[in-house]
Amino acid sequence: MDWSKIPDVLAVASLACAFFSISRHNRAPQHHLWLLGWIMIAIHFVGFMFVNIPGVVGTIGEIVGLIALVDAGVFFMWATVPSESGISSRRMALVTLLSMALYIGLACLDNAPGWAFDACAIFIAVGPLAVGLFYVRYAQHALRWLTVGLQFALGAELLVLRRQSGGSNDLCIDAILFVVYLGCCLYFLYTHKTGTTGSIITVGGFFAWAMVFVVAPAMGHFLPNFKIENEVWNLPKYVVAIGMLLLLLEKQIERSQYLALHDDLTSLANRRLFQDRLLSAMERARRSGTTIALMQVDLDRFKEVNDSCGHHVGDLLLQQVGALLNRRVRRSDTVARTGGDEFSIILEEPSTRKDAEMVAESLIGILAEPFQLAGQTVQVGASIGIAVYPEDAQDSDALCIEADLRMYQVKQDRREGTRVNRENVVSHFDSRTLVS
């Protein structure tokens, strides 16, 4: 039994625990697949602890270790596909795992028939292609066809390699592992184009990992007396692990920065980002001698919706209103949620008072229509106040105050108008009663 693998088992098990801890707090499918990948790497090292034992135990250890190593690479590739939870992706991964596992199982057995190797090689080449063609009527990511291409090339390579190498199973296994981890490199390179430290280290680590299965057999053939410790060949695994952890850290930092400037419920700009964009818009307007308009939107009867339908319906209403407002303005404008049921809209140049009034009129009409939320129909409305820079105020605070005052004035006028209408109705009813 090879006890020298114990440090690797412990190290990878610690990495798996780290990814498990992260996946518990962030339930993204990508992180679960990464965790499965590192569990497979740990199983790979455990399996290889038994390789030196003669007989069935050693053969089983070798088969388990190699299949786990292939499975890890497939899980890493699968995690990068945007539709990794779709049925076509699951079937593509299943065909890939099954075909390679069958080939490796045959390669580890003594005196396996040549026709079985050829059949498995054809399965490796044709299986993913069949899945891709079966789901061709559905939208498919470009990485799907990269998988098909790599698998087809691998199947053809295995057919040729066994004949040219005199049936060397080791070279065929190395070819499978090379293609799997080269695929990981290409997948991560395609999906992580930002060039961050984490992505560079991960892509480089996967490339080095793939090259291990080319360089090691080449050195064994051309430099048989030059020995390199196994720990050196295992280094790319830990480089990939460091890169993945950095990727998770970078995403967490990016998420924290996003939440610092955006409303978590509606994903709109929050008050902090709104103030920053308002100052920038005012400065641009000052330099160009143009105007901008600020609109303060307050939902009517929102408290009634919360009280009668529940806060979950109120949240859904805010999300729909935020999305609706975002769709109704230009990309250069800003929509922000600046209060519980209050939204602010910055209409950038060229935007006159008349333009803002036309937009407000349109929004009031849309927001007066019923919303279908969680099986319930709710109807609110909106009061909108408009302030124009530089006509109504010269600084951002004064402009916000002016827009707020006008919004509350509109709300007050509407309430007084409603009360007057009710009084007229009552007076009309009384007069009819008196006449009778």
Coordinates of N, CA and C in Angstrom, one line a residue, residues 261 269-276 296 336-339 342 344 400 404:
L261 N -23.9 49.2 -4.1 CA -24.4 50.2 -4.9 C -25.8 49.9 -5.5
A269 N -30.3 50.8 -9.0 CA -29.3 51.6 -8.2 C -29.9 52.0 -6.9
N270 N -29.1 52.0 -5.8 CA -29.6 52.4 -4.5 C -29.3 53.9 -4.3
R271 N -29.6 54.4 -3.1 CA -29.4 55.9 -2.9 C -28.0 56.3 -3.1
R272 N -27.0 55.5 -2.7 CA -25.6 55.9 -2.8 C -25.2 56.1 -4.3
L273 N -25.6 55.1 -5.1 CA -25.3 55.2 -6.5 C -26.1 56.3 -7.2
F274 N -27.3 56.4 -6.8 CA -28.2 57.5 -7.3 C -27.6 58.9 -7.1
Q275 N -27.1 59.1 -5.9 CA -26.5 60.4 -5.6 C -25.2 60.7 -6.5
D276 N -24.5 59.6 -6.7 CA -23.2 59.7 -7.5 C -23.6 60.0 -8.9
Q296 N -39.3 62.1 -9.0 CA -39.5 61.3 -7.8 C -40.9 60.6 -7.9
A336 N -33.6 54.5 -9.8 CA -33.1 54.0 -8.5 C -34.2 53.8 -7.5
R337 N -34.0 52.9 -6.6 CA -35.0 52.8 -5.5 C -34.4 53.5 -4.3
T338 N -35.0 54.6 -3.9 CA -34.4 55.5 -2.9 C -35.2 55.4 -1.6
G339 N -36.2 54.6 -1.5 CA -37.0 54.5 -0.3 C -37.8 53.2 -0.4
E342 N -40.5 54.3 -2.9 CA -40.1 55.5 -3.7 C -39.0 55.1 -4.7
S344 N -36.6 57.0 -7.9 CA -36.1 58.2 -8.5 C -35.5 57.9 -9.9
C400 N -33.3 67.4 -5.2 CA -34.1 66.3 -4.6 C -35.2 66.8 -3.8
D404 N -39.2 66.2 -4.4 CA -40.0 65.6 -3.3 C -41.2 66.5 -3.0

